[in-house]
């Protein structure tokens, strides 16, 4: 609807029809429209000074050019703070502008970005009409396309065609004029795909901190963050990238409604009433009971609503009588002249942004971080309750806030972020020295790794060092997970044992008891004397027990590598206990062998006998080094004196280095045992001697 004639350099505020959503740049055009379309009606002109209101009046929403309805697949794409669409009761709304005014805070809306939140909304807001709180331009259309007329795929095909048309139109307009389009708000600036990544990251972090302050109703903090944003944008290095108004320049001569529209948040709330502009920010702080009704008109001319209030405030001088003098900012002034070409470019760019939606990277980050209220993760044991020293590390620090979507973008080795117990950590100092290796860190970078972190028994010392060296922020309050201190061990990793699981566990216990009973029965049944060519009875039993233990240690380690959560933790616990038991059995075996001696070997080739000897020696070395290396890893991680005792930070680095070397050696020895020694030793003892007709089993079996 904006004029296309580039010779018309400027135009006045647009004239909106008082009976429908049409607007014209000339009053005479509006007069013709009313006489033709609303025959018999008197001339009523509605001012359309707000930028968002202009977009609604001057051209219908972008999707109306394609279909009256919007498919849910399109809503799903708009799931970021800069482009936050939500479906409610069959209608689609753009809540990007509204979220900061939401009485429940912005984070709740962000959790439902790109989704149909009808059920959740109706459970909380029974009888509430969302339209009474939203601006007209927030409504985008109805949800769902008619399958008989248009499919989702065809809808998106038309969307791509429309995107191409808009780009061509922008190029055509730019080729005919020297006017350029720049973002006139922080929200539009963050949607600019050509924005400097560092500047975008700074602005996103500040916007996150502002949302966190609004969640906690700390309006003073939110206003401070707003000023920090304006300070960054006022820098000469960034000034050429945008046309964002940084401060009010209307100190005299009246305040236009377009300026009032910029101050539409709880921490910066202006309202126009009876041609006067009031700053009601302080009023909101001291009168929270009026907050919702005031915020519904924040940044707008509320005269029509004000005059409808019955009885209680009949006088138009009520504001002058009861309002503080400092709350009155000035009179409503005339709208400034507007460049018609610039307005046309702004409309085209806005439509292009709506149709293109967020980038794939932003969408993936938002999907990774989505968290629906009312469906929180299973709780675990509170870290602060278990490790009081952690409170000393962050005491007095003002940590910045991050959303899960922002953390999800940090997945590279240069800046890998991770969420643990609602806090954000930069893992870069740990790269190259983590005892578990770098892969396990990078695989979980950008995610909430609390469950995986708790699977391994990190000591208080390790947690203190983690907070001291790597803590960079915390999650916004609305996205926190409730890690309750009353949870059971099974809930630590969010996995409750099912009925089938418990039944199988009982049956496994029954089988184990039966196996022990059978073993004792066979042992007592076979007590005849042994010959001098066999091992002693004690060594025979120990040989069998150690064989079971070795296979158990290897099996539990292998099972842990293919499992997660509680199962992984249990498998690692059994692996450690089995390893310690084998170390004890090795000591017992050594003393028993020294007392009973070694039976004569089977005859054979000297080379084969030499290999047999080396295989047995390798067994003793492996059986000793494997548990010792595991114990060393635990020692350097949990018990070795660190900076908390010595005061020297180098001790922590040394302990981390030795812990990593220990676990690397443990894994290497384990692979050698599993893939080299066991196949050779078992193949030799069972296959080679059996082919020679020798009773190798009788030599070591305890059941004779």
XYZ file of C-alpha atoms in Angstrom:
704
model
C 0.000 0.000 0.000
C 3.019 2.297 0.342
C 3.582 4.632 -2.625
C 5.977 3.320 -5.241
C 6.704 6.690 -6.830
C 10.278 7.424 -5.785
C 9.791 11.080 -6.661
C 7.630 11.451 -3.591
C 10.413 11.834 -1.094
C 8.300 12.077 2.020
C 4.745 11.512 3.204
C 2.759 12.205 6.341
C 1.478 9.623 8.804
C -0.878 7.120 7.165
C -4.639 7.464 7.494
C -6.392 4.322 8.678
C -10.055 3.544 8.040
C -12.195 3.566 11.178
C -14.297 0.645 9.886
C -11.770 -1.841 8.437
C -8.034 -2.582 8.216
C -7.246 -0.337 5.248
C -4.926 2.678 5.284
C -3.842 5.354 2.836
C -1.069 7.906 2.668
C -3.543 10.584 1.555
C -6.706 11.722 3.358
C -8.637 12.117 0.117
C -7.960 8.482 -0.776
C -9.379 7.393 2.570
C -12.459 9.558 1.965
C -13.097 7.821 -1.366
C -12.637 4.429 0.263
C -15.206 5.138 3.010
C -17.770 6.513 0.568
C -17.361 3.461 -1.711
C -16.908 0.628 0.777
C -18.851 1.947 3.779
C -21.720 3.765 2.134
C -23.639 6.016 4.496
C -20.923 6.011 7.141
C -19.367 9.229 8.305
C -15.703 9.950 7.712
C -13.542 8.492 10.530
C -9.772 8.449 10.286
C -7.700 6.305 12.638
C -4.043 7.344 13.016
C -1.575 4.534 12.356
C 1.669 5.836 13.859
C 3.101 2.606 15.245
C 5.553 0.836 12.947
C 3.999 -2.545 13.713
C 0.505 -1.131 13.310
C 1.466 0.321 9.940
C 2.608 -3.063 8.742
C -0.750 -4.567 9.692
C -2.746 -1.834 7.982
C -0.656 -1.261 4.877
C -0.457 -4.856 3.814
C -1.859 -8.071 5.156
C 0.431 -10.644 6.835
C 2.906 -12.340 4.551
C 1.096 -15.657 4.680
C -2.145 -14.132 3.390
C -0.574 -13.910 -0.060
C -0.237 -17.690 0.038
C -3.139 -18.975 2.105
C -5.494 -17.760 4.791
C -4.246 -20.557 7.028
C -0.739 -21.458 8.241
C 0.431 -25.093 8.506
C 1.931 -26.303 11.777
C 5.133 -27.167 9.896
C 5.591 -23.444 9.266
C 4.916 -22.607 12.910
C 7.571 -25.169 13.922
C 10.219 -23.221 12.010
C 9.712 -20.055 14.059
C 11.112 -21.273 17.376
C 13.718 -18.654 18.320
C 13.487 -15.516 20.493
C 13.751 -13.318 17.399
C 10.970 -15.211 15.594
C 8.671 -16.774 18.164
C 5.413 -18.130 16.737
C 2.918 -19.992 18.921
C -0.362 -21.662 17.970
C -3.244 -21.081 20.410
C -6.737 -22.490 19.940
C -6.529 -22.695 16.167
C -4.819 -19.325 15.678
C -1.168 -18.454 15.046
C 0.479 -15.538 16.844
C 3.890 -13.922 16.594
C 4.805 -13.401 20.257
C 8.341 -12.078 19.683
C 7.302 -8.592 20.753
C 4.868 -9.725 23.453
C 7.120 -12.122 25.370
C 8.864 -9.318 27.283
C 5.444 -8.028 28.393
C 4.124 -11.466 29.335
C 3.003 -11.394 32.996
C 4.567 -14.820 33.546
C 7.911 -13.807 32.071
C 9.343 -14.388 28.585
C 10.918 -17.797 29.195
C 7.578 -19.597 29.451
C 6.647 -18.365 25.985
C 10.043 -19.314 24.580
C 9.577 -22.859 25.866
C 6.558 -23.180 23.549
C 8.056 -21.340 20.563
C 7.121 -23.101 17.331
C 4.522 -25.315 19.035
C 0.801 -25.608 19.620
C 0.455 -24.491 23.248
C -3.353 -24.600 23.384
C -3.626 -27.294 26.066
C -1.004 -25.737 28.318
C -2.452 -22.239 27.826
C -6.025 -23.302 28.586
C -4.997 -25.145 31.747
C -3.411 -21.995 33.182
C -5.441 -19.167 31.602
C -9.003 -20.427 31.886
C -11.377 -17.912 30.347
C -8.577 -15.500 29.329
C -8.781 -14.008 25.832
C -5.232 -13.709 24.548
C -6.252 -11.141 21.914
C -6.977 -8.568 24.621
C -3.269 -8.570 25.545
C -1.802 -8.637 22.034
C -1.375 -6.030 19.338
C -3.405 -6.584 16.153
C -0.245 -7.292 14.166
C 0.601 -10.245 16.422
C -2.179 -12.314 14.846
C -0.806 -14.007 11.725
C -3.618 -16.318 10.639
C -5.462 -19.511 11.429
C -3.682 -22.795 12.044
C -3.706 -25.542 9.426
C -4.260 -25.603 5.669
C -7.264 -27.231 4.037
C -5.977 -30.513 2.659
C -8.671 -30.528 -0.043
C -7.390 -27.219 -1.406
C -3.702 -27.079 -0.541
C -1.130 -29.410 0.997
C 1.698 -28.431 3.345
C 4.206 -29.118 0.589
C 2.422 -26.870 -1.889
C 2.099 -24.144 0.758
C 5.872 -24.150 1.228
C 6.376 -24.182 -2.532
C 4.337 -20.982 -2.781
C 6.311 -19.560 0.135
C 9.569 -20.072 -1.765
C 8.072 -18.437 -4.833
C 6.957 -15.462 -2.768
C 10.436 -15.140 -1.246
C 11.935 -14.934 -4.730
C 9.390 -12.274 -5.710
C 10.187 -10.139 -2.663
C 13.930 -10.316 -3.319
C 13.371 -9.197 -6.891
C 11.179 -6.331 -5.683
C 13.821 -5.233 -3.158
C 16.501 -5.273 -5.851
C 14.224 -3.254 -8.151
C 13.528 -0.599 -5.516
C 17.191 -0.338 -4.533
C 18.235 0.060 -8.154
C 16.017 3.140 -8.486
C 17.012 4.966 -5.324
C 19.956 5.599 -3.051
C 17.818 4.744 -0.009
C 18.940 1.693 1.959
C 17.125 -0.273 4.619
C 18.602 -0.856 8.068
C 17.152 -2.552 11.126
C 15.227 -0.096 13.312
C 14.983 -2.341 16.407
C 17.199 -4.801 18.245
C 14.839 -7.647 17.321
C 15.123 -6.878 13.608
C 18.875 -6.399 13.943
C 19.283 -9.904 15.407
C 17.363 -11.279 12.429
C 19.835 -9.721 10.003
C 21.795 -12.618 8.487
C 24.673 -10.261 7.630
C 25.140 -9.089 11.209
C 28.648 -9.430 12.634
C 28.728 -12.734 14.632
C 30.544 -11.184 17.591
C 28.063 -8.317 17.825
C 25.166 -10.776 17.496
C 26.567 -12.915 20.309
C 26.932 -9.875 22.571
C 23.377 -8.733 21.890
C 21.934 -12.227 22.357
C 23.620 -12.597 25.729
C 22.330 -9.234 26.905
C 18.836 -10.047 25.645
C 19.029 -13.306 27.606
C 20.015 -11.420 30.756
C 17.134 -9.023 30.189
C 14.670 -11.916 29.850
C 16.040 -13.449 33.053
C 15.528 -10.145 34.868
C 11.962 -9.909 33.563
C 11.308 -13.489 34.708
C 12.282 -12.482 38.231
C 10.470 -9.115 37.905
C 13.735 -7.255 38.470
C 12.855 -4.248 36.302
C 15.832 -2.229 37.499
C 18.193 -4.914 36.238
C 16.279 -5.159 32.949
C 16.579 -1.403 32.412
C 20.323 -1.561 33.114
C 20.684 -4.291 30.482
C 18.693 -2.179 28.013
C 21.141 0.666 28.560
C 24.072 -1.717 28.040
C 22.572 -2.727 24.691
C 22.175 0.913 23.665
C 25.767 1.579 24.703
C 27.030 -1.208 22.426
C 24.911 -0.023 19.498
C 26.018 3.590 19.958
C 29.640 2.575 19.376
C 30.968 4.042 16.140
C 32.004 0.571 14.946
C 28.338 -0.512 14.991
C 26.452 2.704 14.302
C 26.442 2.191 10.521
C 24.790 -1.251 10.809
C 21.396 -0.111 12.093
C 18.879 2.640 12.623
C 17.866 1.546 16.115
C 16.724 4.580 18.161
C 19.003 4.692 21.173
C 17.390 7.443 23.228
C 14.436 9.755 23.051
C 15.167 12.958 21.135
C 11.709 14.470 21.703
C 12.348 16.654 24.715
C 10.205 19.473 23.363
C 7.606 20.010 20.702
C 5.568 16.937 21.583
C 6.220 13.187 21.575
C 4.928 11.269 18.546
C 3.143 7.978 19.134
C 5.849 6.184 17.159
C 8.270 7.179 19.931
C 5.806 6.045 22.607
C 5.622 2.679 20.856
C 9.298 2.022 21.589
C 8.661 2.095 25.339
C 6.352 -0.880 25.659
C 7.995 -3.175 28.234
C 7.607 -3.551 32.015
C 10.989 -1.929 32.601
C 10.255 0.914 30.169
C 6.521 1.606 29.986
C 5.031 4.705 28.373
C 1.317 5.240 27.725
C -0.550 8.067 25.984
C -3.835 9.211 27.569
C -5.839 12.242 26.471
C -2.962 13.645 24.385
C -0.481 13.324 27.258
C 2.382 10.836 27.526
C 3.136 9.206 30.885
C 6.037 7.042 32.036
C 4.378 4.396 34.237
C 7.441 2.229 34.875
C 7.655 3.223 38.509
C 3.885 2.817 38.866
C 4.174 -0.822 37.718
C 6.774 -1.545 40.379
C 4.665 -0.167 43.235
C 1.268 -1.344 41.968
C 1.719 -4.910 40.656
C -2.038 -5.529 40.848
C -2.490 -3.126 37.887
C 0.422 -4.526 35.909
C -1.430 -6.720 33.415
C -4.031 -4.160 32.415
C -1.383 -1.447 31.991
C 1.041 -3.619 30.034
C -1.732 -4.482 27.578
C -1.604 -0.820 26.530
C 2.117 -0.191 26.995
C 3.482 1.936 24.149
C 0.005 2.818 22.878
C -2.642 5.473 23.045
C -4.993 4.166 25.760
C -7.469 7.052 25.613
C -10.266 4.922 24.149
C -9.897 2.346 26.912
C -9.515 5.033 29.587
C -12.712 6.806 28.629
C -14.682 3.544 28.847
C -13.837 3.005 32.516
C -17.172 3.568 34.282
C -17.809 5.804 37.252
C -14.529 5.433 39.062
C -12.528 7.814 36.876
C -15.057 10.050 35.131
C -12.832 13.101 35.066
C -10.310 13.688 32.310
C -8.249 15.627 34.870
C -7.828 12.566 37.091
C -4.326 11.867 35.782
C -3.206 15.421 36.463
C -4.590 15.249 39.984
C -3.345 11.824 41.092
C -0.270 11.148 38.944
C 3.159 12.327 40.028
C 4.353 15.273 38.028
C 7.591 13.542 37.027
C 5.617 10.735 35.361
C 4.295 13.082 32.701
C 6.752 13.055 29.786
C 4.993 15.634 27.593
C 2.199 16.071 25.091
C 1.471 13.832 22.123
C 3.055 15.438 19.084
C 2.762 15.132 15.347
C 4.382 12.233 13.537
C 7.624 12.998 11.729
C 7.793 12.893 7.966
C 8.464 9.458 6.505
C 10.389 8.503 3.406
C 7.940 6.517 1.291
C 10.669 4.391 -0.344
C 12.212 3.614 3.023
C 8.799 2.532 4.363
C 8.315 0.289 1.337
C 11.716 -1.326 1.841
C 10.982 -1.885 5.511
C 7.724 -3.645 4.686
C 9.408 -5.834 2.099
C 12.230 -6.776 4.471
C 9.786 -7.557 7.266
C 7.759 -9.815 4.993
C 10.942 -11.477 3.760
C 12.070 -12.204 7.327
C 8.707 -13.697 8.221
C 8.689 -15.964 5.192
C 12.339 -17.020 5.439
C 12.169 -17.582 9.177
C 15.210 -18.339 11.341
C 18.305 -19.963 9.855
C 18.764 -23.735 10.035
C 21.498 -23.288 12.643
C 19.227 -21.217 14.892
C 16.355 -23.687 14.456
C 18.534 -26.689 15.326
C 19.881 -24.900 18.383
C 16.354 -24.038 19.524
C 15.091 -27.592 18.982
C 18.013 -28.981 20.938
C 17.285 -26.635 23.812
C 13.492 -26.828 23.891
C 12.027 -27.552 27.311
C 8.273 -27.636 27.839
C 7.025 -26.326 31.215
C 5.306 -28.985 33.274
C 7.476 -31.732 31.748
C 10.692 -31.295 33.659
C 13.497 -33.771 33.659
C 13.619 -36.344 36.412
C 15.270 -34.848 39.509
C 18.587 -35.910 40.931
C 20.502 -35.284 44.103
C 21.183 -31.597 44.689
C 24.836 -30.798 44.030
C 24.852 -27.809 46.387
C 23.468 -29.936 49.234
C 26.120 -32.617 48.767
C 29.101 -30.322 48.216
C 28.862 -27.139 50.340
C 32.250 -25.827 49.171
C 30.773 -25.056 45.747
C 28.867 -22.121 47.230
C 32.168 -20.461 48.147
C 33.366 -20.452 44.532
C 30.435 -18.455 43.106
C 29.772 -16.312 46.187
C 29.641 -12.652 45.205
C 29.921 -13.369 41.478
C 27.309 -11.954 39.095
C 27.080 -14.730 36.530
C 25.561 -13.946 33.119
C 22.448 -15.828 32.005
C 22.281 -18.199 29.025
C 19.350 -19.921 27.384
C 19.624 -23.568 26.407
C 19.456 -22.480 22.760
C 22.506 -20.248 23.185
C 24.478 -23.021 24.889
C 23.498 -25.429 22.105
C 25.421 -23.288 19.603
C 28.755 -23.830 21.392
C 29.782 -27.278 20.191
C 33.259 -26.752 18.731
C 36.601 -27.465 20.374
C 37.355 -23.711 20.366
C 34.467 -22.922 22.723
C 32.647 -26.042 23.944
C 29.907 -25.192 26.451
C 28.107 -27.667 28.688
C 25.257 -27.413 31.202
C 25.725 -29.161 34.547
C 23.239 -28.616 37.381
C 21.763 -25.497 35.704
C 25.192 -23.876 35.323
C 27.095 -23.221 32.106
C 30.739 -24.244 31.744
C 33.351 -23.570 29.066
C 35.220 -26.865 28.717
C 38.147 -25.509 26.706
C 40.606 -25.614 29.682
C 39.764 -29.323 30.026
C 40.447 -30.224 26.397
C 43.579 -32.382 26.254
C 43.625 -33.210 29.959
C 40.250 -34.822 30.686
C 40.787 -38.326 32.129
C 37.920 -39.667 30.048
C 39.296 -38.216 26.817
C 38.213 -35.282 24.647
C 35.652 -37.239 22.634
C 33.281 -37.654 25.559
C 33.400 -33.874 26.142
C 32.876 -32.821 22.535
C 30.070 -35.361 22.032
C 28.146 -33.704 24.867
C 29.130 -30.096 24.079
C 26.150 -27.769 23.818
C 23.886 -30.055 25.865
C 22.767 -30.587 29.452
C 25.207 -33.281 30.629
C 24.127 -33.403 34.287
C 22.945 -37.002 34.073
C 26.135 -38.169 32.363
C 28.241 -36.155 34.802
C 26.600 -37.818 37.796
C 27.121 -41.298 36.326
C 30.810 -40.900 37.163
C 31.746 -40.246 40.770
C 33.328 -36.812 40.555
C 34.803 -35.771 43.877
C 34.165 -32.474 45.636
C 37.698 -31.425 44.757
C 37.031 -32.032 41.057
C 33.766 -30.092 41.225
C 35.394 -27.164 43.015
C 38.141 -27.042 40.378
C 35.471 -27.232 37.654
C 33.601 -24.204 39.061
C 36.795 -22.248 39.672
C 38.279 -22.709 36.188
C 35.339 -23.229 33.810
C 32.147 -21.635 35.191
C 30.971 -18.915 32.771
C 27.271 -18.456 33.537
C 23.966 -19.955 34.568
C 20.710 -20.908 32.884
C 17.830 -18.473 32.850
C 15.531 -19.296 35.811
C 12.647 -20.364 33.615
C 14.754 -23.111 31.991
C 16.199 -24.551 35.201
C 15.677 -28.213 36.000
C 14.549 -29.038 39.520
C 17.348 -31.247 40.824
C 15.556 -32.289 44.011
C 17.500 -33.517 47.036
C 14.818 -36.093 47.866
C 15.303 -38.156 44.704
C 16.383 -41.766 44.795
C 19.600 -43.053 43.277
C 17.673 -44.381 40.304
C 16.270 -40.893 39.667
C 19.766 -39.420 39.539
C 19.945 -40.398 35.904
C 16.218 -40.307 35.268
C 15.737 -44.048 34.823
C 13.298 -45.910 37.034
C 13.556 -49.697 36.929
C 10.538 -51.235 35.216
C 8.535 -54.185 36.519
C 10.165 -56.442 33.933
C 13.592 -55.164 34.951
C 12.951 -55.900 38.604
C 11.655 -59.390 37.748
C 14.764 -60.160 35.687
C 16.976 -58.867 38.496
C 15.302 -61.231 40.969
C 15.706 -64.136 38.558
C 19.383 -63.284 38.033
C 19.840 -63.390 41.801
C 18.148 -66.785 41.937
C 20.433 -68.110 39.213
C 23.517 -66.801 41.017
C 22.453 -68.448 44.304
C 21.770 -71.708 42.470
C 25.176 -71.594 40.781
C 26.976 -71.109 44.114
C 25.005 -73.972 45.668
C 25.864 -76.248 42.741
C 29.530 -75.241 42.985
C 29.686 -76.103 46.690
C 27.883 -79.409 46.109
C 30.290 -80.498 43.350
C 33.261 -79.417 45.451
C 32.195 -81.503 48.457
C 31.269 -84.434 46.242
C 34.723 -84.675 44.639
C 37.334 -84.928 47.372
C 39.618 -87.721 46.199
C 43.378 -87.141 46.513
C 45.167 -85.273 43.706
C 48.314 -86.424 41.934
C 51.589 -84.560 41.950
C 51.080 -83.637 38.288
C 48.161 -81.332 39.032
C 47.650 -78.029 40.866
C 46.581 -78.050 44.513
C 42.854 -78.016 45.261
C 42.980 -74.404 46.535
C 44.732 -73.213 43.372
C 42.210 -75.080 41.236
C 39.312 -73.271 42.926
C 41.140 -69.943 42.742
C 41.909 -70.562 39.073
C 38.218 -71.005 38.309
C 37.182 -68.012 40.439
C 39.742 -65.758 38.727
C 38.641 -66.959 35.294
C 35.059 -65.956 36.132
C 36.308 -62.668 37.594
C 38.364 -61.796 34.514
C 35.459 -62.449 32.175
C 33.237 -60.488 34.538
C 35.583 -57.475 34.531
C 35.868 -57.533 30.744
C 32.129 -58.045 30.308
C 31.086 -55.227 32.637
C 33.519 -52.804 30.973
C 32.178 -53.751 27.559
C 28.563 -53.431 28.773
C 29.279 -49.981 30.256
C 30.618 -48.750 26.916
C 27.296 -49.636 25.232
C 24.936 -48.399 27.953
C 23.888 -45.089 29.476
C 22.527 -43.626 32.681
C 21.920 -45.847 35.673
C 22.859 -49.019 33.776
C 26.214 -47.547 32.849
C 26.856 -46.490 36.427
C 26.005 -49.943 37.745
C 28.212 -51.658 35.170
C 31.156 -49.416 36.067
C 30.585 -50.114 39.776
C 30.667 -53.863 39.159
C 33.758 -53.437 36.975
C 35.597 -51.662 39.804
C 34.550 -54.203 42.438
C 35.544 -57.111 40.215
C 38.922 -55.525 39.528
C 39.614 -55.058 43.228
C 38.542 -58.654 43.913
C 40.934 -59.911 41.217
C 43.790 -57.927 42.765
C 43.112 -59.563 46.125
C 42.801 -63.000 44.473
C 46.124 -62.438 42.691
C 47.906 -61.898 46.006
C 46.303 -65.041 47.457
C 47.182 -67.015 44.339
C 50.794 -65.894 44.528
C 51.200 -67.151 48.124
C 49.380 -70.413 47.417
C 51.552 -71.069 44.416
C 54.700 -70.430 46.382
C 53.597 -73.014 48.964
C 52.237 -75.722 46.654
C 54.757 -75.406 43.852
C 54.210 -75.778 40.129
C 53.247 -79.152 38.614
C 55.344 -80.553 35.739
C 54.580 -79.118 32.321
C 53.179 -81.024 29.404
C 55.911 -82.239 27.086
C 56.290 -80.430 23.807
C 58.317 -78.115 21.611
C 60.590 -75.725 23.602
C 59.220 -72.787 21.614
C 55.659 -73.681 22.641
C 56.750 -74.055 26.257
C 58.433 -70.658 26.103
C 55.257 -69.076 24.762
C 53.281 -70.734 27.533
C 55.661 -69.326 30.134
C 55.466 -65.804 28.689
C 51.682 -66.049 28.538
C 51.517 -66.900 32.254
C 53.887 -64.071 33.102
C 51.807 -61.661 31.019
C 48.781 -62.793 33.003
C 50.394 -61.842 36.302
C 51.533 -58.478 34.923
C 48.094 -57.662 33.522
C 46.279 -58.893 36.630
C 48.470 -56.534 38.681
C 48.661 -53.441 36.447
C 45.001 -53.284 35.467
C 43.549 -52.747 38.977
C 46.568 -50.652 40.043
C 46.103 -48.242 37.096
C 42.392 -47.991 37.886
C 43.137 -47.245 41.538
C 45.721 -44.642 40.490
C 43.128 -42.878 38.361
C 40.707 -42.743 41.299
C 43.469 -41.520 43.613
C 44.596 -38.617 41.432
C 40.993 -37.598 40.722
C 39.666 -37.709 44.282
C 42.285 -38.046 46.985
C 45.629 -36.652 45.783
C 46.507 -33.336 47.515
C 45.557 -30.404 45.298
C 45.432 -26.626 45.458
C 42.749 -26.814 48.141
C 45.393 -28.200 50.516
C 48.734 -27.050 49.123
C 47.605 -23.689 47.705
C 49.453 -24.392 44.470
C 47.292 -24.485 41.305
C 49.993 -26.519 39.537
C 49.127 -29.474 41.791
C 45.665 -29.666 40.242
C 47.111 -29.723 36.732
C 49.616 -32.398 37.754
C 46.834 -34.527 39.287
C 44.707 -34.168 36.156
C 47.635 -35.137 33.955
C 48.476 -38.211 36.049
C 44.809 -39.212 36.242
C 44.545 -39.047 32.456
C 47.741 -41.045 31.990
C 46.467 -43.669 34.438
C 43.111 -44.140 32.741
C 44.753 -44.198 29.296
C 47.102 -46.937 30.479
C 44.163 -48.806 32.039
C 42.201 -48.731 28.770
C 45.238 -49.799 26.712
C 45.990 -52.741 29.024
C 42.331 -53.725 29.005
C 42.247 -53.848 25.210
C 45.424 -55.937 25.183
C 43.873 -58.360 27.686
C 40.617 -58.584 25.779
C 41.853 -58.799 22.204
C 45.339 -60.331 22.531
C 46.031 -62.253 25.742
C 42.640 -63.901 26.277
C 42.292 -65.248 22.697
C 45.880 -66.563 22.709
C 45.802 -68.067 26.195
C 42.412 -69.726 25.793
C 43.228 -70.902 22.301
C 46.479 -72.388 23.486
C 45.144 -74.133 26.597
C 41.901 -75.433 25.116
C 42.737 -76.093 21.494
C 46.440 -76.903 21.256
C 46.644 -79.280 24.219
C 43.322 -80.841 23.307
C 44.600 -81.650 19.818
C 47.602 -83.360 21.491
C 45.274 -85.559 23.543
C 46.203 -83.961 26.856
C 43.816 -83.486 29.759
C 44.334 -79.779 30.267
C 40.884 -79.383 31.801
C 41.522 -82.125 34.325
C 44.757 -80.369 35.305
C 42.946 -77.234 36.516
C 39.363 -78.340 37.199
C 38.372 -78.323 40.915
C 35.644 -80.935 40.356
C 37.796 -84.099 40.518
